Amino acid sequence: MSDVTARPAEGGAAAPARNLVGFLESTGPLIALILLMVIGSLMSDSFLGAENLSNVFTRSAIIGIIAVGATFVITAGGLDLSVGSLSALVAGVTILFLNAAAQALGANWMLIAVGIAFSLLLGAAAGLLNGVMIVKGRVEAFIVTLGAMGIFRSLLTWLADGGSISLDFSLRDAARPIYYGQVFGIAVPILVLLAIAVIGELALRRMRFGRHVAAIGSSRHVARYSAIPVNRVRILTYVIQGVCVAIATVIYVPRLGAATPSTGLMWELEAIAAVIIGGTALSGGFGRIWGTIVGVLILGFIGNILNLTGFVSPYLNGAFQGAIIIIAVLLQRDRLQD
Amino acid sequence: MFDKMKAIVAAGALAIGGWATPSLAADALIGVSIPAATHGWTGGLNYHTKRTIDRMKEAFPNVDFVLATSSSATQQVNDIEDLLARNINALVVLPFESDPLTEPVKAAKAKGVFIATVDRGLAEEGIEDLYVGGDNPQYGTAAAEYFKGKFPDGGKIVVMRGIPTAIDNIRIEAFNEALKDTKIEVLDMQYANWNPDKGFEVMQDYLQRFPEIDGVWAGDDDAALGAIEAIKQADRKNVAVLGGSGMNKVIKLVMDGHDMVDADIFYPPTLIIPAIELVTMKYATQAPINGRYVLGSPLITKDNAAEYYFPDAPY
């Protein structure tokens, strides 16, 4: 993986591509996305319709926001497998909280705002717990978050009696615009994703915190000798991940108004896949948020194209998805492995 | 120091002893093995299983139960072996899949355990003493009949399949068979995994792809709830949504006369209830019990919906 560790210095300084290899490396995921969209538009007339594009962007926003958090964690050399289960748990607990509060105080937008704050707090607390266990408890991130994944989902299943936890009908109308609403003709979840992506990109690439994250991911020991507060930064990446999961959940809940034991199933894998497709190194040391967003869109459009065209048997959907993911990463990696 | 430790150990032993006593005192121990709550229907199954076991224990103190929920067929095989190690007298099993579970259940039978299979049969005939099941082919046929009745002059429908399993295949086959030589046109079928989120996304894409859709068979009530939201968002009118299995939320919609949902197919997780009750009766009152008990999968409409409505169940 020598190419990975060499990249931060090189990529930071030389943004314009000097040759084909460099060009493909920096724009690989984007080329894959454009190719995919060309295929989509050739195969289906409704693919490039405003409504279809809006649908795919909007539903990708949920995984997208989670994946922004995952980019921080992975760039710092960590891993969080608990995000899918955490979103199910945050959704369930927030709905229970809102339902109880609505009976006492009546349903209005103030209550929704309190609910959002509540879920953000919950997400941050869960992230902090993961981070402290990993950094202070010195347990592998894989083990801590694998354990947390089971714990969070079981708690939700237990709270829901194995069924679903539904948002009170009096609250649905108040919360509905968070998923279905539009500002200047653009769906709210897309705007939220955009804002979080811009903040994330700035924090990761332009701020000291982001440079610390990448330095820790390249070499924790060198970072420690360079007086970087390694423990604090690492814990903070998990807190950021927790908050991102909570924001995604806030957008998810109004869509169907319920949390079930199958909420957020496999989201962790989708988020991690999006991060890697986007060009972030799984071993840490280099990350880019815009790539992650492109990765999320690639995943979203694959499913969309399959549903719109039905040109492969539904039995083979998974194979098609797998092939596209590998090709997207091949475009940017393969040429460097010599 | 040692005294303190001894006290703790003694307390622990007492606690374990106390916990184990009921099964020693009972005349019969019934093992129940079902899939864990992986989607709405299995969630309901777990709820009704626990509820029925509690009631039976209360009513018949001389019968005791052990419940094992498994998240895969492989785990269920292990769980059944563990149940056998506890010397159960009877086994109520809802097999994850028929083939892998046949051998372990046969082994239990060979040890003299009374076998009741629920919902899915085993791959070999004559193993179970009692079968309690739903009618999967009828499930598909009922859906087809619904659309035939709804669109006598023909209509365009889309279908969502479930989790790729034998049950899903049986239902879809019966559905296709019943629609042969009719004017109902099935535009496409995609897997929605009996899941509301997937149902939402698949429906969004169907609506983009087909300018004219008269009906959707979502295959399951969870997926139907997702489809309803997608149709609402796209502001499409006159799309009939049919789910299936009898989730209380959807039956409520049918009762209240929802503009998209006017029917549901009965295939409830409550079928575990008669299975557990019948097996309990065998030991509680020495009732001779064996044979087959098949619940139909009739269509639920506004007229009979109240009969199938469990407002307090999670499913």
XYZ file of C-alpha atoms in Angstrom:
653
model
C 0.000 0.000 0.000
C 2.907 2.339 -0.623
C 0.807 4.368 -3.038
C -1.604 5.171 -0.259
C 0.861 6.611 2.167
C 2.601 8.552 -0.573
C -0.594 10.212 -1.682
C -1.234 12.954 0.896
C 1.943 14.856 0.110
C 1.548 14.424 -3.635
C -2.200 15.015 -3.868
C -2.108 18.082 -1.670
C 0.477 19.874 -3.746
C -0.308 18.895 -7.319
C -4.003 19.324 -7.922
C -3.872 19.590 -11.757
C -3.233 16.207 -13.281
C 0.132 15.846 -14.968
C -0.553 12.661 -16.833
C -3.232 10.091 -17.511
C -2.484 8.136 -14.352
C -2.751 11.176 -12.153
C -5.857 12.305 -13.990
C -7.601 8.977 -13.538
C -6.520 8.805 -9.951
C -8.011 12.139 -9.034
C -11.184 11.939 -11.119
C -11.776 8.162 -11.285
C -15.022 8.046 -9.317
C -16.409 11.021 -11.241
C -15.675 9.329 -14.581
C -17.407 6.171 -13.330
C -20.441 8.202 -12.267
C -20.639 9.979 -15.642
C -20.316 6.653 -17.492
C -23.073 5.188 -15.351
C -25.335 8.156 -16.062
C -24.702 7.895 -19.800
C -25.647 4.201 -19.650
C -28.744 5.072 -17.640
C -29.912 7.763 -20.047
C -29.388 5.460 -23.053
C -31.399 2.670 -21.476
C -34.325 4.583 -20.054
C -36.168 7.690 -21.195
C -37.249 8.659 -17.720
C -33.737 8.365 -16.241
C -32.692 11.995 -16.769
C -36.107 13.370 -15.786
C -35.980 15.974 -13.028
C -38.251 13.909 -10.820
C -36.159 10.750 -11.119
C -32.899 12.582 -10.446
C -34.487 14.288 -7.462
C -35.749 10.933 -6.122
C -32.316 9.329 -6.319
C -30.451 12.320 -4.858
C -32.972 12.577 -2.022
C -32.837 8.951 -0.982
C -29.049 8.897 -1.374
C -28.840 11.779 1.085
C -29.418 9.434 4.039
C -26.470 7.145 3.253
C -24.536 10.191 2.002
C -24.644 12.011 5.329
C -23.595 8.850 7.182
C -20.777 8.328 4.670
C -19.416 11.843 5.279
C -18.916 10.854 8.913
C -17.427 7.524 7.840
C -14.880 9.398 5.697
C -13.487 11.063 8.838
C -13.355 7.788 10.767
C -11.703 5.846 7.944
C -9.234 8.624 7.089
C -8.047 8.503 10.709
C -7.433 4.773 10.276
C -10.594 3.706 12.141
C -13.773 1.881 11.227
C -17.383 2.086 12.418
C -19.672 -0.858 11.724
C -22.404 0.300 14.083
C -23.863 3.134 11.974
C -26.818 1.201 10.524
C -27.899 -0.163 13.896
C -27.330 3.218 15.519
C -29.649 4.930 13.054
C -32.338 2.342 13.823
C -31.897 2.905 17.564
C -31.807 6.706 17.298
C -34.922 6.612 15.104
C -36.788 4.373 17.546
C -35.836 6.234 20.729
C -36.515 9.636 19.158
C -39.966 8.504 17.998
C -40.794 7.174 21.475
C -39.590 10.461 22.986
C -41.621 12.567 20.530
C -44.774 10.482 20.997
C -44.553 10.838 24.780
C -43.821 14.563 24.561
C -46.636 15.147 22.057
C -49.178 13.704 24.475
C -47.968 16.020 27.225
C -47.299 19.193 25.251
C -49.231 18.862 21.993
C -47.694 18.501 18.545
C -46.040 21.535 16.999
C -42.841 22.495 15.204
C -41.114 23.443 18.465
C -41.442 19.851 19.564
C -39.941 18.669 16.285
C -36.976 20.972 16.889
C -36.535 19.531 20.382
C -36.737 16.038 18.866
C -33.971 16.874 16.398
C -31.744 18.197 19.199
C -32.522 15.063 21.217
C -31.489 12.714 18.430
C -28.280 14.679 17.726
C -27.377 14.357 21.396
C -28.128 10.637 21.300
C -25.957 10.149 18.212
C -23.078 12.136 19.686
C -23.270 10.159 22.937
C -23.176 6.827 21.104
C -20.223 8.026 19.001
C -18.416 9.178 22.143
C -18.996 5.777 23.738
C -17.552 3.988 20.696
C -14.604 6.405 20.515
C -13.698 6.149 24.194
C -13.900 2.351 24.140
C -11.629 2.223 21.099
C -9.105 4.894 22.071
C -9.013 4.743 25.878
C -10.084 1.114 26.204
C -7.616 0.146 23.446
C -9.929 -2.357 21.826
C -9.877 -2.806 18.036
C -12.394 -0.521 16.316
C -13.716 -3.524 14.404
C -14.580 -5.356 17.636
C -16.028 -2.389 19.517
C -18.270 -1.302 16.665
C -19.234 -4.885 15.771
C -20.353 -5.314 19.366
C -22.140 -1.960 19.312
C -23.848 -2.967 16.056
C -25.427 -5.979 17.771
C -26.263 -4.074 20.961
C -27.938 -1.115 19.224
C -30.068 -3.285 16.945
C -31.142 -5.643 19.729
C -32.119 -2.687 21.919
C -34.309 -1.333 19.115
C -35.859 -4.763 18.469
C -36.561 -5.077 22.195
C -38.085 -1.591 22.405
C -40.251 -2.366 19.375
C -41.279 -5.837 20.609
C -39.925 -7.071 17.295
C -42.448 -4.943 15.402
C -42.337 -1.283 14.469
C -42.283 1.978 16.426
C -44.497 4.495 14.637
C -44.528 8.251 14.852
C -47.787 9.624 16.252
C -50.089 10.733 13.436
C -50.422 14.216 14.947
C -46.646 14.657 14.461
C -46.416 13.286 10.937
C -47.667 16.422 9.220
C -45.294 18.608 11.211
C -42.296 16.381 10.432
C -43.159 15.501 6.826
C -41.462 18.530 5.181
C -38.070 17.396 6.493
C -38.067 14.628 3.880
C -40.694 15.700 1.353
C -40.312 19.508 1.541
C -38.561 21.707 -1.010
C -36.625 24.969 -0.815
C -36.167 26.813 -4.139
C -37.410 23.683 -5.875
C -34.698 21.475 -4.333
C -35.626 18.745 -1.873
C -34.589 19.482 1.718
C -32.477 16.293 2.195
C -30.358 17.243 -0.839
C -29.672 20.685 0.651
C -28.741 19.157 4.007
C -26.383 16.696 2.320
C -24.819 19.518 0.314
C -24.252 21.647 3.409
C -22.725 18.764 5.346
C -20.526 17.772 2.415
C -19.175 21.320 2.045
C -18.501 21.638 5.770
C -16.906 18.182 5.784
C -14.691 18.888 2.767
C -13.504 22.166 4.303
C -12.842 20.547 7.682
C -10.995 17.586 6.203
C -8.927 19.373 3.560
C -8.557 22.974 4.642
C -8.494 22.932 8.441
C -5.933 21.840 10.976
C -8.305 19.238 12.366
C -8.527 17.553 8.973
C -4.746 17.474 8.567
C -4.469 15.909 12.013
C -7.021 13.261 11.022
C -5.027 12.365 7.882
C -1.700 12.413 9.747
C -3.041 10.015 12.391
C -4.344 7.736 9.649
C -0.903 7.617 7.935
C 1.044 6.939 11.069
C -0.271 7.221 14.577
C 3.221 7.210 16.063
C 4.620 9.958 13.878
C 1.502 11.981 14.628
C 2.014 11.526 18.355
C 5.642 12.681 18.133
C 4.459 15.702 16.152
C 2.472 16.831 19.205
C -0.883 16.094 17.612
C -3.526 15.321 20.290
C -4.040 11.854 18.803
C -6.527 10.477 21.324
C -8.749 13.529 21.253
C -8.841 13.693 17.453
C -9.594 9.979 17.113
C -12.446 10.115 19.637
C -13.771 13.201 17.876
C -13.996 11.345 14.531
C -16.370 8.824 16.140
C -18.423 11.641 17.667
C -18.667 13.244 14.210
C -19.798 9.875 12.842
C -22.468 9.618 15.560
C -23.776 13.119 14.839
C -23.867 12.381 11.085
C -25.885 9.209 11.765
C -28.309 11.257 13.872
C -28.739 13.886 11.119
C -29.400 11.130 8.587
C -31.945 9.606 10.963
C -33.731 12.932 11.367
C -34.222 12.905 7.592
C -35.146 9.212 7.501
C -37.879 9.207 10.154
C -40.391 11.512 8.401
C -40.172 9.434 5.205
C -42.169 6.457 6.485
C -42.723 7.631 10.059
C -41.549 4.380 11.627
C -38.515 2.484 12.877
C -38.398 -1.300 12.529
C -35.763 -3.956 13.288
C -34.890 -3.827 9.581
C -34.241 -0.057 9.580
C -30.695 0.735 8.502
C -29.828 -2.869 7.714
C -26.510 -2.984 5.784
C -26.168 0.798 5.803
C -22.701 0.425 7.329
C -21.521 -1.557 4.316
C -23.077 0.904 1.858
C -21.460 3.838 3.652
C -18.025 2.187 3.786
C -18.318 1.135 0.122
C -19.198 4.717 -0.876
C -16.168 6.046 1.006
C -13.796 3.606 -0.698
C -15.332 4.081 -4.161
C -14.765 7.797 -3.629
C -11.021 7.287 -3.339
C -10.483 7.357 0.425
C -7.925 4.789 1.543
C -9.419 2.012 3.698
C -6.128 1.873 5.600
C -6.359 5.568 6.446
C -4.157 8.576 5.736
C -6.083 10.065 2.849
C -9.711 11.009 2.461
C -11.912 13.198 0.295
C -15.522 14.046 0.990
C -16.513 14.912 -2.586
C -15.361 11.464 -3.650
C -17.558 9.917 -0.969
C -20.580 11.829 -2.280
C -19.820 10.609 -5.807
C -19.538 7.080 -4.397
C -22.956 7.341 -2.739
C -24.490 8.572 -5.991
C -22.916 5.680 -7.921
C -24.511 3.209 -5.501
C -27.851 5.036 -5.677
C -27.919 5.181 -9.468
C -27.028 1.498 -9.914
C -30.155 0.434 -8.016
C -32.219 3.050 -9.820
C -31.083 1.966 -13.300
C -31.808 -1.686 -12.483
C -35.339 -0.801 -11.368
C -35.945 1.501 -14.334
C -34.823 -0.880 -17.040
C -35.102 -4.400 -15.689
C -32.494 -5.447 -18.266
C -30.853 -7.957 -15.953
C -32.861 -10.582 -14.122
C -33.581 -9.377 -10.570
C -31.725 -12.492 -9.426
C -28.528 -10.912 -10.769
C -28.924 -7.393 -9.329
C -26.263 -8.056 -6.700
C -23.747 -9.240 -9.299
C -24.292 -6.100 -11.384
C -23.832 -3.875 -8.330
C -20.678 -5.745 -7.344
C -19.178 -5.401 -10.816
C -19.836 -1.646 -11.003
C -18.273 -1.083 -7.574
C -15.110 -2.957 -8.531
C -14.863 -1.145 -11.889
C -15.267 2.239 -10.198
C -12.330 1.500 -7.921
C -10.291 -0.130 -10.723
C -10.474 3.102 -12.706
C -8.519 4.948 -10.066
C -6.309 2.300 -8.460
C -5.108 -0.372 -10.801
C -2.655 1.684 -12.775
C -0.675 2.553 -9.683
C -0.075 -0.968 -8.454
C 3.229 -1.708 -10.150
C -12.483 -12.328 51.827
C -13.077 -16.033 51.236
C -16.304 -15.916 53.201
C -17.529 -13.129 51.027
C -16.700 -15.046 47.855
C -18.381 -18.146 49.186
C -21.494 -16.176 49.942
C -21.552 -14.852 46.394
C -21.052 -18.309 44.914
C -23.774 -19.737 47.140
C -26.158 -16.963 46.163
C -25.355 -17.596 42.524
C -25.977 -21.325 42.893
C -29.268 -20.627 44.625
C -30.294 -18.278 41.856
C -29.429 -20.818 39.169
C -31.173 -23.544 41.143
C -34.251 -21.400 41.561
C -34.280 -20.600 37.869
C -34.013 -24.230 36.864
C -36.595 -25.602 39.302
C -39.759 -25.030 37.250
C -38.507 -27.217 34.419
C -37.666 -29.974 36.876
C -41.066 -29.770 38.497
C -43.017 -29.732 35.240
C -44.419 -32.936 33.747
C -43.597 -31.945 30.198
C -41.081 -29.636 28.572
C -41.958 -28.202 25.166
C -39.224 -26.713 22.978
C -40.202 -23.935 20.589
C -37.819 -23.001 17.755
C -38.645 -20.029 15.514
C -36.771 -17.484 13.360
C -35.609 -14.279 15.087
C -37.345 -10.972 14.347
C -35.677 -10.037 11.059
C -38.656 -8.304 9.467
C -42.157 -7.271 10.456
C -43.803 -10.654 10.057
C -41.207 -12.542 12.121
C -41.429 -9.718 14.668
C -45.126 -10.442 15.028
C -44.340 -14.148 15.203
C -41.998 -13.586 18.159
C -44.582 -11.431 19.912
C -47.398 -13.965 19.581
C -45.114 -16.867 20.524
C -44.034 -15.234 23.787
C -47.597 -14.177 24.562
C -48.978 -17.680 23.988
C -46.217 -19.366 26.005
C -46.860 -17.027 28.957
C -50.571 -17.762 28.869
C -50.121 -21.509 28.589
C -47.631 -21.541 31.485
C -50.093 -19.650 33.628
C -52.996 -21.924 32.762
C -51.092 -25.219 32.964
C -48.293 -25.069 35.556
C -47.341 -28.686 34.840
C -46.191 -27.815 31.308
C -43.006 -25.800 30.786
C -41.450 -24.222 27.689
C -38.029 -23.345 26.251
C -37.963 -20.816 23.442
C -35.075 -20.451 20.964
C -35.038 -17.778 18.253
C -32.516 -18.200 15.456
C -31.274 -15.715 12.886
C -30.305 -18.314 10.261
C -31.065 -21.897 9.252
C -27.617 -22.977 10.468
C -28.206 -21.423 13.861
C -31.615 -23.077 14.053
C -30.008 -26.504 13.553
C -27.680 -25.789 16.483
C -30.548 -24.477 18.595
C -32.603 -27.621 18.020
C -29.619 -29.743 19.097
C -29.384 -27.649 22.271
C -33.114 -28.106 22.898
C -32.724 -31.884 22.557
C -29.909 -31.789 25.110
C -32.429 -30.364 27.573
C -34.644 -33.440 27.127
C -37.701 -31.797 25.640
C -40.835 -33.907 25.216
C -42.164 -31.995 22.235
C -40.760 -29.623 19.625
C -42.747 -26.870 17.934
C -40.655 -25.681 14.998
C -41.135 -23.065 12.305
C -38.298 -24.066 9.967
C -36.196 -21.289 8.464
C -35.897 -23.432 5.356
C -37.262 -26.893 4.755
C -34.199 -28.762 3.445
C -31.513 -27.962 6.035
C -33.912 -28.499 8.955
C -35.203 -31.914 7.870
C -32.352 -34.045 9.254
C -32.120 -32.427 12.713
C -35.902 -32.635 13.199
C -35.840 -36.251 12.053
C -33.146 -36.940 14.663
C -35.387 -35.401 17.310
C -38.259 -37.604 16.182
C -36.020 -40.681 16.449
C -35.403 -39.771 20.101
C -39.150 -39.956 20.701
C -39.876 -36.214 20.658
C -43.370 -35.161 19.522
C -42.915 -32.934 16.449
C -45.132 -30.045 15.385
C -44.083 -28.078 12.307
C -45.517 -24.639 11.617
C -45.912 -22.653 8.377
C -43.272 -24.506 6.351
C -43.239 -28.275 6.046
C -40.109 -30.423 6.006
C -38.515 -31.861 2.873
C -39.556 -35.403 3.833
C -43.092 -36.492 4.546
C -44.215 -38.317 7.667
C -41.759 -36.801 10.154
C -44.110 -34.419 11.901
C -46.968 -35.538 14.134
C -48.759 -32.243 13.696
C -48.612 -29.634 10.937
C -50.063 -26.158 11.377
C -49.643 -23.992 8.334
C -50.796 -21.233 6.120
C -51.578 -21.756 2.489
C -48.809 -20.154 0.430
C -50.148 -21.025 -3.033
C -53.519 -19.622 -1.994
C -51.734 -16.444 -0.926
C -50.569 -15.889 -4.503
C -53.903 -16.940 -5.953
C -55.836 -14.602 -3.645
C -53.694 -11.692 -4.851
C -54.331 -12.626 -8.488
C -58.074 -12.994 -7.895
C -58.129 -9.568 -6.257
C -56.686 -7.883 -9.350
C -58.918 -9.910 -11.660
C -61.955 -8.745 -9.714
C -60.681 -5.180 -9.521
C -59.851 -4.844 -13.212
C -62.258 -7.095 -15.147
C -61.460 -5.205 -18.361
C -57.711 -5.545 -17.917
C -55.132 -3.477 -16.088
C -51.426 -2.835 -15.730
C -49.841 -3.908 -12.462
C -46.360 -4.037 -10.965
C -45.207 -6.618 -8.433
C -42.734 -6.539 -5.551
C -41.276 -9.850 -4.555
C -40.081 -10.644 -1.038
C -36.792 -12.005 0.264
C -35.591 -14.587 -2.275
C -36.854 -17.802 -0.613
C -38.886 -20.915 -1.423
C -42.022 -19.303 0.030
C -41.672 -16.311 -2.233
C -41.268 -18.571 -5.269
C -44.368 -20.637 -4.385
C -46.507 -17.525 -3.991
C -45.274 -15.901 -7.205
C -45.767 -19.120 -9.197
C -49.358 -19.428 -8.015
C -49.896 -15.737 -8.738
C -48.578 -16.031 -12.311
C -50.565 -19.219 -12.872
C -53.818 -17.564 -11.804
C -53.187 -14.581 -14.077
C -52.548 -16.695 -17.181
C -54.892 -15.883 -20.065
C -56.313 -12.822 -18.341
C -56.128 -9.204 -19.445
C -54.017 -8.267 -16.431
C -50.557 -7.248 -17.606
C -47.656 -7.586 -15.144
C -45.232 -4.805 -16.118
C -42.302 -5.877 -13.934
C -41.292 -7.767 -10.785
C -38.438 -6.681 -8.490
C -37.356 -7.818 -5.028
C -38.368 -5.474 -2.215
C -37.417 -7.880 0.608
C -40.747 -7.412 2.478
C -39.166 -4.157 3.676
C -40.804 -0.685 3.807
C -37.686 1.262 2.746
C -37.029 -0.985 -0.224
C -40.741 -0.885 -1.088
C -40.564 2.910 -1.149
C -37.555 3.007 -3.475
C -38.790 0.317 -5.860
C -42.173 2.054 -6.119
C -40.541 5.439 -6.804
C -38.667 3.867 -9.706
C -41.723 2.009 -11.021
C -43.627 5.302 -11.068
C -40.839 6.962 -13.070
C -40.628 4.089 -15.488
C -44.305 3.414 -16.200
C -46.627 6.323 -16.990
C -49.619 4.074 -16.418
C -49.911 1.812 -13.371
C -53.314 0.610 -12.192
C -52.213 -1.584 -9.333
C -49.306 -2.777 -7.184
C -48.955 -6.090 -5.432
C -46.341 -5.318 -2.783
C -46.296 -8.947 -1.601
C -46.297 -7.917 2.048
C -47.800 -5.182 4.198
C -44.419 -3.715 5.193
C -43.484 -3.156 1.557
C -47.011 -1.867 0.861
C -46.574 0.902 3.454
C -43.457 2.076 1.596
C -45.263 1.913 -1.749
C -48.151 4.026 -0.416
C -45.751 6.826 0.601
C -44.046 6.784 -2.814
C -47.402 7.008 -4.621
C -48.479 9.840 -2.331
C -45.221 11.702 -3.044
C -45.587 11.322 -6.818
C -49.212 12.460 -6.504
C -50.468 9.633 -8.713
C -54.154 8.816 -8.489
C -56.080 5.568 -8.877
C -53.306 3.139 -8.029
C -54.650 0.174 -6.065
C -52.169 -1.155 -3.496
C -52.396 -4.730 -2.218
C -49.971 -5.960 0.424
C -50.474 -9.179 2.304
C -50.099 -11.039 5.635
C -52.388 -8.961 7.835
C -50.355 -6.273 9.617
C -52.614 -4.415 12.055
C -51.738 -0.986 10.616
C -52.792 -2.063 7.131
C -55.954 -3.814 8.318
C -56.837 -0.535 10.042
C -56.417 1.248 6.692
C -58.780 -1.275 5.080
C -61.306 -0.820 7.912
C -61.199 2.973 7.594
C -61.601 2.868 3.811
C -58.179 4.117 2.635
C -58.215 5.478 -0.928
C -55.403 3.169 -2.131
C -55.787 0.093 0.086
C -59.158 -1.645 0.111
C -58.027 -5.216 0.826
C -55.351 -7.377 2.412
C -54.478 -11.092 2.300
C -54.669 -13.066 5.524
C -51.410 -14.822 6.347
C -50.748 -13.864 9.901
C -47.908 -14.723 12.273
C -50.699 -15.757 14.659
C -50.605 -19.261 13.124
C -47.999 -20.120 15.774
C -50.742 -19.745 18.433
C -52.823 -22.851 17.593
C -49.623 -24.886 17.166
C -48.383 -24.107 20.672
C -51.861 -24.463 22.160
C -52.526 -27.847 20.567
C -49.200 -29.274 21.696
C -49.793 -27.941 25.218
C -53.202 -29.643 25.305
C -51.559 -32.960 24.475
C -49.668 -32.816 27.779
C -52.074 -30.761 29.896
C -55.230 -32.738 29.207
C -53.879 -35.837 27.451
C -55.728 -34.910 24.275
C -54.699 -37.175 21.395
C -53.416 -34.763 18.774
C -52.025 -35.302 15.318
C -52.774 -34.466 11.709
C -52.819 -31.310 9.645
C -54.323 -27.942 10.467
C -54.237 -25.527 7.539
C -55.418 -21.935 7.872
C -56.709 -20.419 4.687
C -55.402 -17.173 3.196
C -58.663 -15.396 2.439
C -58.967 -11.849 1.205
C -59.643 -9.302 3.951
C -61.988 -6.502 2.946
C -63.795 -3.740 4.768
C -66.615 -6.152 5.673
C -64.554 -8.707 7.576
C -61.505 -6.630 8.592
C -62.538 -6.275 12.247
C -62.210 -10.054 12.666
C -58.480 -9.921 11.831
C -57.554 -6.747 13.718
C -55.090 -6.951 16.679
C -54.581 -3.325 17.729
C -52.063 -4.112 20.493
C -49.757 -6.434 18.547
C -46.541 -4.950 17.164
C -47.449 -6.304 13.736
